[in-house]
Short mmCIF file of C-alpha atoms in Angstrom, two decimals:
data_model
loop_
_atom_site.label_atom_id
_atom_site.label_comp_id
_atom_site.label_asym_id
_atom_site.label_seq_id
_atom_site.Cartn_x
_atom_site.Cartn_y
_atom_site.Cartn_z
CA UNK A 1 -176.61 66.77 -39.11
CA UNK A 2 -180.10 65.88 -40.29
CA UNK A 3 -180.47 62.48 -41.93
CA UNK A 4 -183.11 60.00 -43.02
CA UNK A 5 -183.06 56.24 -43.45
CA UNK A 6 -182.78 53.94 -46.45
CA UNK A 7 -183.57 50.26 -46.57
CA UNK A 8 -180.27 48.51 -47.19
CA UNK A 9 -179.14 44.87 -47.24
CA UNK A 10 -181.30 41.95 -46.16
CA UNK A 11 -180.89 38.28 -45.35
CA UNK A 12 -183.37 35.42 -45.36
CA UNK A 13 -184.38 32.79 -42.82
CA UNK A 14 -187.44 31.27 -41.16
CA UNK A 15 -187.61 33.43 -38.06
CA UNK A 16 -190.85 32.10 -36.54
CA UNK A 17 -190.76 28.45 -37.57
CA UNK A 18 -193.84 28.51 -39.82
CA UNK A 19 -191.96 27.05 -42.79
CA UNK A 20 -192.02 30.27 -44.83
CA UNK A 21 -188.99 32.50 -45.41
CA UNK A 22 -188.74 35.78 -43.52
CA UNK A 23 -186.38 38.70 -44.05
CA UNK A 24 -183.95 40.50 -41.76
CA UNK A 25 -183.49 44.02 -43.11
CA UNK A 26 -180.76 46.50 -42.22
CA UNK A 27 -181.74 50.19 -42.29
CA UNK A 28 -178.85 52.56 -42.91
CA UNK A 29 -178.84 56.29 -42.16
CA UNK A 30 -178.12 58.57 -45.11
CA UNK A 31 -175.04 59.84 -43.25
CA UNK A 32 -173.45 56.38 -43.06
CA UNK A 33 -169.69 56.49 -43.67
CA UNK A 34 -166.96 54.46 -45.22
CA UNK A 35 -164.29 53.74 -42.61
CA UNK A 36 -161.95 56.18 -44.37
CA UNK A 37 -164.40 59.07 -43.81
CA UNK A 38 -164.66 60.91 -40.51
CA UNK A 39 -167.93 62.21 -39.09
CA UNK A 40 -170.80 61.08 -36.91
CA UNK A 41 -173.49 58.73 -38.24
CA UNK A 42 -177.01 57.86 -37.24
CA UNK A 43 -177.73 54.50 -35.64
CA UNK A 44 -178.00 51.30 -37.67
CA UNK A 45 -181.44 49.67 -37.35
CA UNK A 46 -182.22 45.99 -38.03
CA UNK A 47 -185.78 44.68 -38.52
CA UNK A 48 -187.24 41.20 -38.64
CA UNK A 49 -189.96 41.22 -41.32
CA UNK A 50 -192.38 38.61 -42.64
CA UNK A 51 -192.95 38.40 -46.40
CA UNK A 52 -196.41 39.96 -45.95
CA UNK A 53 -194.73 43.05 -44.49
CA UNK A 54 -195.46 42.35 -40.82
CA UNK A 55 -192.60 43.54 -38.62
CA UNK A 56 -191.68 41.06 -35.93
CA UNK A 57 -189.15 43.20 -34.06
CA UNK A 58 -186.62 46.00 -34.35
CA UNK A 59 -183.04 46.14 -33.04
CA UNK A 60 -181.34 49.54 -32.62
CA UNK A 61 -177.57 49.04 -32.58
CA UNK A 62 -177.08 52.38 -30.82
CA UNK A 63 -174.57 55.18 -31.08
CA UNK A 64 -171.53 53.01 -30.29
CA UNK A 65 -171.82 51.02 -33.53
CA UNK A 66 -170.86 53.29 -36.44
CA UNK A 67 -172.96 53.01 -39.61
CA UNK A 68 -171.43 51.97 -42.92
CA UNK A 69 -170.77 49.04 -45.21
CA UNK A 70 -167.88 47.64 -43.16
CA UNK A 71 -169.28 47.89 -39.62
CA UNK A 72 -172.37 45.68 -39.33
CA UNK A 73 -172.32 42.25 -40.94
CA UNK A 74 -175.31 40.24 -39.69
CA UNK A 75 -175.89 36.52 -40.03
CA UNK A 76 -179.33 34.88 -40.19
CA UNK A 77 -179.30 31.09 -39.83
CA UNK A 78 -180.76 28.26 -37.75
CA UNK A 79 -177.63 27.57 -35.73
CA UNK A 80 -179.14 25.27 -33.11
CA UNK A 81 -181.43 23.21 -35.35
CA UNK A 82 -184.72 24.10 -33.67
CA UNK A 83 -186.40 25.10 -36.95
CA UNK A 84 -186.15 28.84 -36.29
CA UNK A 85 -183.35 31.08 -37.52
CA UNK A 86 -181.26 33.11 -35.10
CA UNK A 87 -179.70 36.49 -35.88
CA UNK A 88 -176.09 37.27 -34.93
CA UNK A 89 -174.21 40.56 -35.11
CA UNK A 90 -171.64 42.73 -33.36
CA UNK A 91 -173.13 44.98 -30.65
CA UNK A 92 -171.93 47.54 -28.11
CA UNK A 93 -173.00 49.60 -25.09
CA UNK A 94 -176.46 50.99 -25.79
CA UNK A 95 -177.64 48.40 -28.32
CA UNK A 96 -181.38 47.90 -27.78
CA UNK A 97 -182.78 44.45 -28.58
CA UNK A 98 -186.19 43.60 -30.03
CA UNK A 99 -187.83 43.62 -26.59
CA UNK A 100 -186.43 47.05 -25.67
CA UNK A 101 -183.74 45.68 -23.35
CA UNK A 102 -180.38 47.46 -23.50
CA UNK A 103 -177.05 45.65 -23.81
CA UNK A 104 -174.29 47.08 -21.60
CA UNK A 105 -174.46 50.71 -20.53
CA UNK A 106 -177.32 52.81 -21.93
CA UNK A 107 -175.52 56.07 -21.13
CA UNK A 108 -172.06 55.32 -22.50
CA UNK A 109 -170.88 57.29 -25.53
CA UNK A 110 -167.58 56.01 -26.88
CA UNK A 111 -167.51 58.12 -30.07
CA UNK A 112 -164.47 60.35 -30.47
CA UNK A 113 -164.40 63.84 -31.98
CA UNK A 114 -164.06 62.34 -35.48
CA UNK A 115 -167.10 60.10 -35.07
CA UNK A 116 -165.12 56.87 -34.74
CA UNK A 117 -165.72 54.35 -31.96
CA UNK A 118 -162.25 53.27 -30.86
CA UNK A 119 -162.90 52.60 -27.17
CA UNK A 120 -165.39 50.75 -25.03
CA UNK A 121 -166.56 47.13 -24.98
CA UNK A 122 -167.45 45.21 -28.13
CA UNK A 123 -169.86 42.30 -28.01
CA UNK A 124 -171.07 39.47 -30.20
CA UNK A 125 -174.78 38.94 -29.59
CA UNK A 126 -177.12 36.15 -30.63
CA UNK A 127 -180.70 37.36 -31.01
CA UNK A 128 -183.85 35.27 -31.01
CA UNK A 129 -185.18 35.36 -34.57
CA UNK A 130 -188.83 35.38 -33.54
CA UNK A 131 -188.71 38.07 -30.83
CA UNK A 132 -185.44 39.94 -31.40
CA UNK A 133 -184.49 39.26 -27.79
CA UNK A 134 -180.76 39.22 -27.03
CA UNK A 135 -180.15 35.66 -25.81
CA UNK A 136 -176.43 35.96 -25.03
CA UNK A 137 -173.66 38.52 -25.52
CA UNK A 138 -169.97 37.62 -25.32
CA UNK A 139 -166.84 39.68 -25.93
CA UNK A 140 -166.20 40.16 -29.65
CA UNK A 141 -163.17 38.22 -30.86
CA UNK A 142 -160.74 39.67 -31.56
CA UNK A 143 -160.71 42.72 -29.33
CA UNK A 144 -159.51 45.86 -31.11
CA UNK A 145 -156.46 46.13 -28.85
CA UNK A 146 -154.07 48.81 -30.07
CA UNK A 147 -155.82 50.57 -32.95
CA UNK A 148 -152.61 51.31 -34.87
CA UNK A 149 -151.64 47.63 -34.93
CA UNK A 150 -154.33 47.10 -37.61
CA UNK A 151 -152.67 49.45 -40.09
CA UNK A 152 -153.52 53.05 -39.17
CA UNK A 153 -154.14 55.09 -36.05
CA UNK A 154 -157.40 56.88 -36.91
CA UNK A 155 -159.81 53.93 -37.11
CA UNK A 156 -160.08 52.94 -40.77
CA UNK A 157 -158.61 49.44 -40.78
CA UNK A 158 -159.35 48.32 -37.22
CA UNK A 159 -163.08 48.22 -37.93
CA UNK A 160 -163.14 46.12 -41.09
CA UNK A 161 -165.46 43.24 -40.27
CA UNK A 162 -166.56 40.18 -42.25
CA UNK A 163 -169.04 37.47 -41.30
CA UNK A 164 -170.30 34.16 -42.58
CA UNK A 165 -171.84 30.80 -41.74
CA UNK A 166 -170.06 27.49 -42.36
CA UNK A 167 -170.60 23.78 -41.79
CA UNK A 168 -167.22 23.27 -40.15
CA UNK A 169 -168.04 19.80 -38.84
CA UNK A 170 -169.86 18.80 -42.01
CA UNK A 171 -173.28 18.60 -40.40
CA UNK A 172 -174.13 21.66 -38.30
CA UNK A 173 -173.65 25.35 -39.04
CA UNK A 174 -171.18 27.52 -37.17
CA UNK A 175 -170.97 31.32 -37.05
CA UNK A 176 -167.89 33.01 -38.54
CA UNK A 177 -166.99 36.50 -37.31
CA UNK A 178 -163.80 38.21 -38.46
CA UNK A 179 -161.81 41.43 -38.18
CA UNK A 180 -159.16 42.88 -40.45
CA UNK A 181 -157.84 42.15 -43.91
CA UNK A 182 -155.35 44.85 -44.92
CA UNK A 183 -152.79 43.80 -42.31
CA UNK A 184 -153.64 41.45 -39.44
CA UNK A 185 -156.62 39.12 -39.90
CA UNK A 186 -158.44 37.29 -37.11
CA UNK A 187 -161.29 34.86 -37.82
CA UNK A 188 -163.31 33.36 -34.97
CA UNK A 189 -165.65 30.37 -35.36
CA UNK A 190 -168.52 30.06 -32.91
CA UNK A 191 -171.05 27.32 -32.22
CA UNK A 192 -174.49 28.19 -30.86
CA UNK A 193 -175.83 25.19 -28.95
CA UNK A 194 -178.32 24.94 -26.08
CA UNK A 195 -178.67 28.70 -25.76
CA UNK A 196 -175.02 29.66 -25.48
CA UNK A 197 -171.86 30.39 -27.47
CA UNK A 198 -168.76 28.24 -27.50
CA UNK A 199 -165.74 29.22 -29.54
CA UNK A 200 -164.64 26.41 -31.87
CA UNK A 201 -161.36 28.00 -33.00
CA UNK A 202 -159.60 31.28 -33.75
CA UNK A 203 -157.35 31.91 -36.74
CA UNK A 204 -154.93 34.81 -36.20
CA UNK A 205 -152.31 35.86 -38.75
CA UNK A 206 -150.22 37.18 -35.83
CA UNK A 207 -150.10 33.83 -34.02
CA UNK A 208 -146.85 31.89 -33.86
CA UNK A 209 -148.45 29.23 -36.07
CA UNK A 210 -149.30 31.62 -38.91
CA UNK A 211 -146.84 34.49 -38.57
CA UNK A 212 -144.52 34.93 -41.52
CA UNK A 213 -146.41 32.55 -43.79
CA UNK A 214 -148.04 35.21 -45.96
CA UNK A 215 -151.57 35.10 -44.57
CA UNK A 216 -151.61 38.72 -43.42
CA UNK A 217 -152.97 41.38 -45.76
CA UNK A 218 -154.80 38.87 -47.98
CA UNK A 219 -158.45 39.57 -47.13
CA UNK A 220 -161.21 40.75 -49.46
CA UNK A 221 -164.09 43.15 -48.82
CA UNK A 222 -166.16 39.95 -48.62
CA UNK A 223 -165.65 36.25 -48.03
CA UNK A 224 -166.92 32.97 -49.45
CA UNK A 225 -167.71 29.67 -47.77
CA UNK A 226 -167.19 26.39 -49.65
CA UNK A 227 -165.93 22.86 -49.16
CA UNK A 228 -162.88 23.44 -51.32
CA UNK A 229 -161.05 20.21 -50.45
CA UNK A 230 -164.06 17.87 -50.79
CA UNK A 231 -163.82 16.48 -47.25
CA UNK A 232 -167.44 17.31 -46.45
CA UNK A 233 -166.51 20.29 -44.27
CA UNK A 234 -166.53 23.97 -45.21
CA UNK A 235 -163.54 26.26 -45.61
CA UNK A 236 -163.42 30.06 -45.37
CA UNK A 237 -162.20 31.61 -48.63
CA UNK A 238 -161.16 34.98 -47.22
CA UNK A 239 -159.56 36.62 -50.25
CA UNK A 240 -156.16 35.58 -51.49
CA UNK A 241 -156.05 32.96 -48.73
CA UNK A 242 -158.22 30.18 -47.35
CA UNK A 243 -158.68 28.83 -43.82
CA UNK A 244 -159.41 25.12 -43.35
CA UNK A 245 -162.45 23.80 -41.47
CA UNK A 246 -160.25 23.20 -38.37
CA UNK A 247 -159.05 26.82 -38.21
CA UNK A 248 -155.63 26.18 -39.73
CA UNK A 249 -154.30 28.02 -42.74
CA UNK A 250 -154.97 26.00 -45.91
CA UNK A 251 -153.27 28.16 -48.56
CA UNK A 252 -152.32 31.69 -49.50
CA UNK A 253 -151.37 33.02 -52.92
CA UNK A 254 -149.86 36.15 -51.31
CA UNK A 255 -151.44 38.19 -54.12
CA UNK A 256 -153.13 40.61 -51.74
CA UNK A 257 -156.42 42.35 -51.03
CA UNK A 258 -159.28 42.77 -53.48
CA UNK A 259 -162.94 43.66 -53.72
CA UNK A 260 -164.59 40.67 -55.43
CA UNK A 261 -164.22 36.90 -55.46
CA UNK A 262 -166.23 33.97 -56.84
CA UNK A 263 -166.00 30.32 -55.76
CA UNK A 264 -167.74 27.56 -57.70
CA UNK A 265 -167.34 24.81 -60.26
CA UNK A 266 -166.25 27.42 -62.78
CA UNK A 267 -164.49 24.91 -65.03
CA UNK A 268 -166.47 21.64 -65.05
CA UNK A 269 -163.76 19.90 -67.10
CA UNK A 270 -161.42 20.21 -64.08
CA UNK A 271 -161.94 18.28 -60.87
CA UNK A 272 -163.12 20.31 -57.90
CA UNK A 273 -163.91 23.99 -57.44
CA UNK A 274 -162.20 27.09 -58.82
CA UNK A 275 -161.82 30.61 -57.45
CA UNK A 276 -161.79 33.82 -59.50
CA UNK A 277 -160.57 37.00 -57.81
CA UNK A 278 -159.68 40.55 -58.73
CA UNK A 279 -156.79 42.38 -57.06
CA UNK A 280 -156.34 45.89 -55.70
CA UNK A 281 -152.58 45.63 -55.38
CA UNK A 282 -150.22 47.44 -57.74
CA UNK A 283 -147.79 45.05 -59.39
CA UNK A 284 -150.03 42.01 -58.85
CA UNK A 285 -152.15 40.32 -61.54
CA UNK A 286 -155.32 42.33 -62.13
CA UNK A 287 -157.32 39.11 -61.83
CA UNK A 288 -156.62 35.43 -61.46
CA UNK A 289 -158.21 31.98 -61.39
CA UNK A 290 -156.99 29.42 -58.87
CA UNK A 291 -157.65 25.84 -57.87
CA UNK A 292 -159.83 26.37 -54.79
CA UNK A 293 -158.33 23.33 -53.05
CA UNK A 294 -154.67 24.35 -53.29
CA UNK A 295 -154.55 27.99 -54.34
CA UNK A 296 -152.52 27.03 -57.42
CA UNK A 297 -152.87 29.82 -60.00
CA UNK A 298 -154.45 28.42 -63.18
CA UNK A 299 -154.31 31.66 -65.17
CA UNK A 300 -153.92 35.36 -64.57
CA UNK A 301 -154.25 38.69 -66.35
CA UNK A 302 -151.70 41.49 -66.62
CA UNK A 303 -150.71 43.35 -63.47
CA UNK A 304 -152.43 46.62 -62.77
CA UNK A 305 -153.55 48.78 -59.89
CA UNK A 306 -156.99 48.83 -58.30
CA UNK A 307 -159.20 46.40 -60.24
CA UNK A 308 -162.42 47.08 -58.38
CA UNK A 309 -164.90 44.70 -59.97
CA UNK A 310 -164.92 41.17 -61.33
CA UNK A 311 -167.46 38.45 -62.05
CA UNK A 312 -167.35 34.75 -62.97
CA UNK A 313 -170.34 32.77 -64.26
CA UNK A 314 -171.54 30.93 -67.36
CA UNK A 315 -173.13 33.89 -69.13
CA UNK A 316 -172.22 32.78 -72.69
CA UNK A 317 -173.27 29.40 -74.09
CA UNK A 318 -170.60 29.63 -76.78
CA UNK A 319 -167.77 28.79 -74.39
CA UNK A 320 -167.64 25.81 -72.03
CA UNK A 321 -167.87 26.49 -68.31
CA UNK A 322 -167.93 29.88 -66.64
CA UNK A 323 -166.66 33.08 -68.21
CA UNK A 324 -164.80 35.71 -66.20
CA UNK A 325 -164.43 39.44 -66.69
CA UNK A 326 -163.27 42.44 -64.70
CA UNK A 327 -163.10 46.22 -64.74
CA UNK A 328 -159.41 46.45 -65.62
CA UNK A 329 -159.48 43.77 -68.31
CA UNK A 330 -160.72 44.51 -71.82
CA UNK A 331 -162.13 41.11 -72.76
CA UNK A 332 -164.44 38.34 -71.62
CA UNK A 333 -162.36 35.28 -70.72
CA UNK A 334 -163.04 31.57 -71.02
CA UNK A 335 -162.76 29.11 -68.15
CA UNK A 336 -159.10 28.69 -69.13
CA UNK A 337 -158.37 32.40 -69.50
CA UNK A 338 -158.59 32.73 -73.29
CA UNK A 339 -160.03 35.91 -74.79
CA UNK A 340 -163.64 35.60 -75.97
CA UNK A 341 -164.19 39.17 -77.11
CA UNK A 342 -166.81 41.64 -75.94
CA UNK A 343 -167.25 42.06 -72.20
CA UNK A 344 -170.75 42.18 -70.70
CA UNK A 345 -172.27 45.61 -70.08
CA UNK A 346 -172.06 45.24 -66.29
CA UNK A 347 -169.57 43.90 -63.74
CA UNK A 348 -171.71 43.42 -60.68
CA UNK A 349 -174.30 40.78 -59.77
CA UNK A 350 -175.80 37.71 -61.44
CA UNK A 351 -179.21 36.08 -61.77
CA UNK A 352 -180.64 32.87 -63.17
CA UNK A 353 -183.68 34.63 -64.58
CA UNK A 354 -184.95 33.07 -67.79
CA UNK A 355 -185.63 29.42 -68.64
CA UNK A 356 -182.14 28.26 -69.63
CA UNK A 357 -179.27 27.47 -67.24
CA UNK A 358 -176.99 30.21 -68.64
CA UNK A 359 -176.87 33.00 -66.05
CA UNK A 360 -177.96 36.60 -66.58
CA UNK A 361 -176.44 39.95 -65.59
CA UNK A 362 -177.93 41.83 -62.62
CA UNK A 363 -176.84 45.43 -62.14
CA UNK A 364 -178.56 48.37 -60.48
CA UNK A 365 -182.27 47.84 -61.12
CA UNK A 366 -182.04 45.81 -64.33
CA UNK A 367 -181.41 42.29 -65.59
CA UNK A 368 -179.73 41.74 -68.99
CA UNK A 369 -178.79 38.71 -71.07
CA UNK A 370 -175.28 38.66 -72.51
CA UNK A 371 -174.78 38.59 -76.26
CA UNK A 372 -171.61 38.79 -78.30
CA UNK A 373 -172.80 41.90 -80.14
CA UNK A 374 -174.82 43.47 -77.32
CA UNK A 375 -176.82 42.65 -74.22
CA UNK A 376 -180.61 42.21 -74.19
CA UNK A 377 -182.74 43.80 -71.49
CA UNK A 378 -184.97 41.26 -69.73
CA UNK A 379 -186.19 43.32 -66.78
CA UNK A 380 -186.18 46.98 -65.81
CA UNK A 381 -187.28 47.53 -62.23
CA UNK A 382 -189.69 50.47 -62.11
CA UNK A 383 -189.88 52.71 -59.06
CA UNK A 384 -187.14 50.84 -57.25
CA UNK A 385 -183.59 51.70 -56.22
CA UNK A 386 -180.38 49.75 -55.73
CA UNK A 387 -178.21 49.90 -52.59
CA UNK A 388 -174.71 50.91 -51.60
CA UNK A 389 -174.01 53.76 -54.00
CA UNK A 390 -171.79 52.86 -56.94
CA UNK A 391 -171.85 49.20 -55.88
CA UNK A 392 -175.51 49.24 -57.09
CA UNK A 393 -176.43 45.98 -55.38
CA UNK A 394 -179.92 44.65 -54.58
CA UNK A 395 -181.40 44.29 -51.11
CA UNK A 396 -180.99 40.54 -51.66
CA UNK A 397 -180.82 38.25 -54.66
CA UNK A 398 -181.05 34.48 -54.78
CA UNK A 399 -183.30 31.45 -55.03
CA UNK A 400 -185.58 32.52 -52.21
CA UNK A 401 -188.95 31.13 -53.36
CA UNK A 402 -187.52 27.95 -54.79
CA UNK A 403 -187.41 26.59 -58.34
CA UNK A 404 -183.64 27.28 -58.82
CA UNK A 405 -184.21 30.51 -60.72
CA UNK A 406 -183.34 33.54 -58.65
CA UNK A 407 -185.53 36.26 -57.23
CA UNK A 408 -184.27 39.81 -56.72
CA UNK A 409 -185.40 42.15 -53.96
CA UNK A 410 -185.14 45.92 -54.40
CA UNK A 411 -186.36 48.73 -52.17
CA UNK A 412 -188.82 51.24 -53.55
CA UNK A 413 -187.30 54.62 -54.28
CA UNK A 414 -189.14 56.19 -51.34
CA UNK A 415 -188.10 53.38 -48.94
CA UNK A 416 -191.68 52.46 -48.03
CA UNK A 417 -191.60 48.87 -49.32
CA UNK A 418 -189.50 46.00 -50.57
CA UNK A 419 -190.41 44.45 -53.90
CA UNK A 420 -189.63 40.83 -54.73
CA UNK A 421 -189.27 40.19 -58.47
CA UNK A 422 -189.62 36.61 -59.72
CA UNK A 423 -189.10 35.20 -63.21
CA UNK A 424 -192.08 35.05 -65.61
CA UNK A 425 -190.32 32.40 -67.73
CA UNK A 426 -191.10 28.69 -67.75
CA UNK A 427 -188.21 26.24 -67.70
CA UNK A 428 -187.68 22.65 -68.71
CA UNK A 429 -184.52 22.42 -66.58
CA UNK A 430 -185.20 20.63 -63.31
CA UNK A 431 -182.90 21.43 -60.40
CA UNK A 432 -183.73 21.04 -56.71
CA UNK A 433 -184.21 24.41 -55.02
CA UNK A 434 -180.75 25.89 -54.54
CA UNK A 435 -181.31 26.45 -50.82
CA UNK A 436 -180.72 22.70 -50.43
CA UNK A 437 -177.10 23.22 -51.55
CA UNK A 438 -175.25 24.34 -48.44
CA UNK A 439 -172.64 26.35 -50.36
CA UNK A 440 -175.44 28.34 -52.00
CA UNK A 441 -177.47 28.62 -48.78
CA UNK A 442 -174.52 29.92 -46.77
CA UNK A 443 -173.77 32.34 -49.64
CA UNK A 444 -177.19 33.93 -49.12
CA UNK A 445 -176.22 34.30 -45.45
CA UNK A 446 -172.92 36.09 -46.20
CA UNK A 447 -174.24 38.08 -49.19
CA UNK A 448 -174.78 41.20 -47.03
CA UNK A 449 -171.17 41.17 -45.83
CA UNK A 450 -169.29 44.38 -46.76
CA UNK A 451 -169.16 44.58 -50.59
CA UNK A 452 -171.99 42.20 -51.51
CA UNK A 453 -171.24 39.37 -53.94
CA UNK A 454 -173.66 37.02 -55.71
CA UNK A 455 -174.13 33.40 -54.59
CA UNK A 456 -172.74 30.33 -56.34
CA UNK A 457 -173.71 26.69 -55.76
CA UNK A 458 -171.21 23.88 -55.24
CA UNK A 459 -172.00 22.39 -58.65
CA UNK A 460 -171.99 23.74 -62.20
CA UNK A 461 -175.16 25.31 -63.62
CA UNK A 462 -174.77 26.40 -67.21
CA UNK A 463 -174.89 25.37 -70.84
CA UNK A 464 -174.57 21.60 -71.47
CA UNK A 465 -174.53 20.99 -67.71
CA UNK A 466 -174.74 17.44 -66.38
CA UNK A 467 -177.77 16.44 -64.33
CA UNK A 468 -177.67 18.45 -61.13
CA UNK A 469 -177.00 16.46 -57.94
CA UNK A 470 -179.97 15.61 -55.75
CA UNK A 471 -179.39 16.65 -52.13
CA UNK A 472 -180.17 14.33 -49.26
CA UNK A 473 -182.98 16.19 -47.53
CA UNK A 474 -183.93 15.40 -43.96
CA UNK A 475 -185.80 17.29 -41.26
CA UNK A 476 -184.47 17.29 -37.69
#
């Protein structure tokens, strides 16, 4: 089948150590597939790109990594503290690194007649951010094992991958690579120190420690990273369950899989962080808000079926804290779950775009400001396209250039360039660049994972907000 390429998701990091942000951009073939769809795909390509458009390197993941939203989750972060970001992702036989070197066997073809890759070795590779060179490859954890043990026999659920970056020891970042969320879930935490991987811990819902406790089947199509218990170390909020910084299960609501989740100080009048999630499970609440430390449900909406979208942020100054809304609910809800009336016009991404700390709505190629009688258009991107079909997400959105307001990156419609849009509005609100907040910074790292979600800081930004905390900034 003939196919072309589209620029897809990106991540940000200083690849060459010059102090300026660079981008890592995933190129997706137009015949990319959801795991539920059979058929062959083109190769996934990953580029390291400077903001002036200079390409530093190109990685070709090869024919043994299938292309689609759930297959390649890449992490860009300075894991070893040398001032240059590394790039981590799952690889296989035939992956070609940025120097042209091949990982594993260059001749192996593990694709079956349906286009799935259900045999052959699977690797986790750390690439040099400046050169794209593969520095080390280890076996991917967990191995796929028996395909049917993940929920079906044809290859849909076995290859559901999530990834993130977390400060598990409170001071240095670790790499999180995971597999599975409909049935079994395995999350592996890796440290990258002195040029090699060491595995910090592995969380497995099938282990004797976790089996039967309701952690299986609770994953989302994305994850969040946050210090939910205020001990200075990050947890992995994986969906309807959370894993502690030491790899032990922290809590599970047992309310099942969903597409979207948001962790932040959504209700500043309560101590700690909150978590808003939508559910795909029939007979479960369509959406719910929980205490992020304990998983205690604070409020929930009526049960439904597949509630595919949901957002939480302070988009309306007329109600304290963050508002929440979702596709299957008919109203905007307050931080305590009360009905506030008209829902926003979109249920997708968010942006701090204008001069006030109330957040705006980002959807497709536009930015709108919520109003009780109707939303106001602030930006219409011209000549640009959004990514990921009906998900309509940007290439990347966040505080990339640094005054706490958020930039948005879209690809041009002809895929010849990336455009970075920045706010034209002045602000009197002074907040340290959000990249200094590790919850927000790690959210930019996991934003590309599966069904992209917008970033949230560890503190409240919104109407009548207290003075934002000042981070302790040091350079190694």
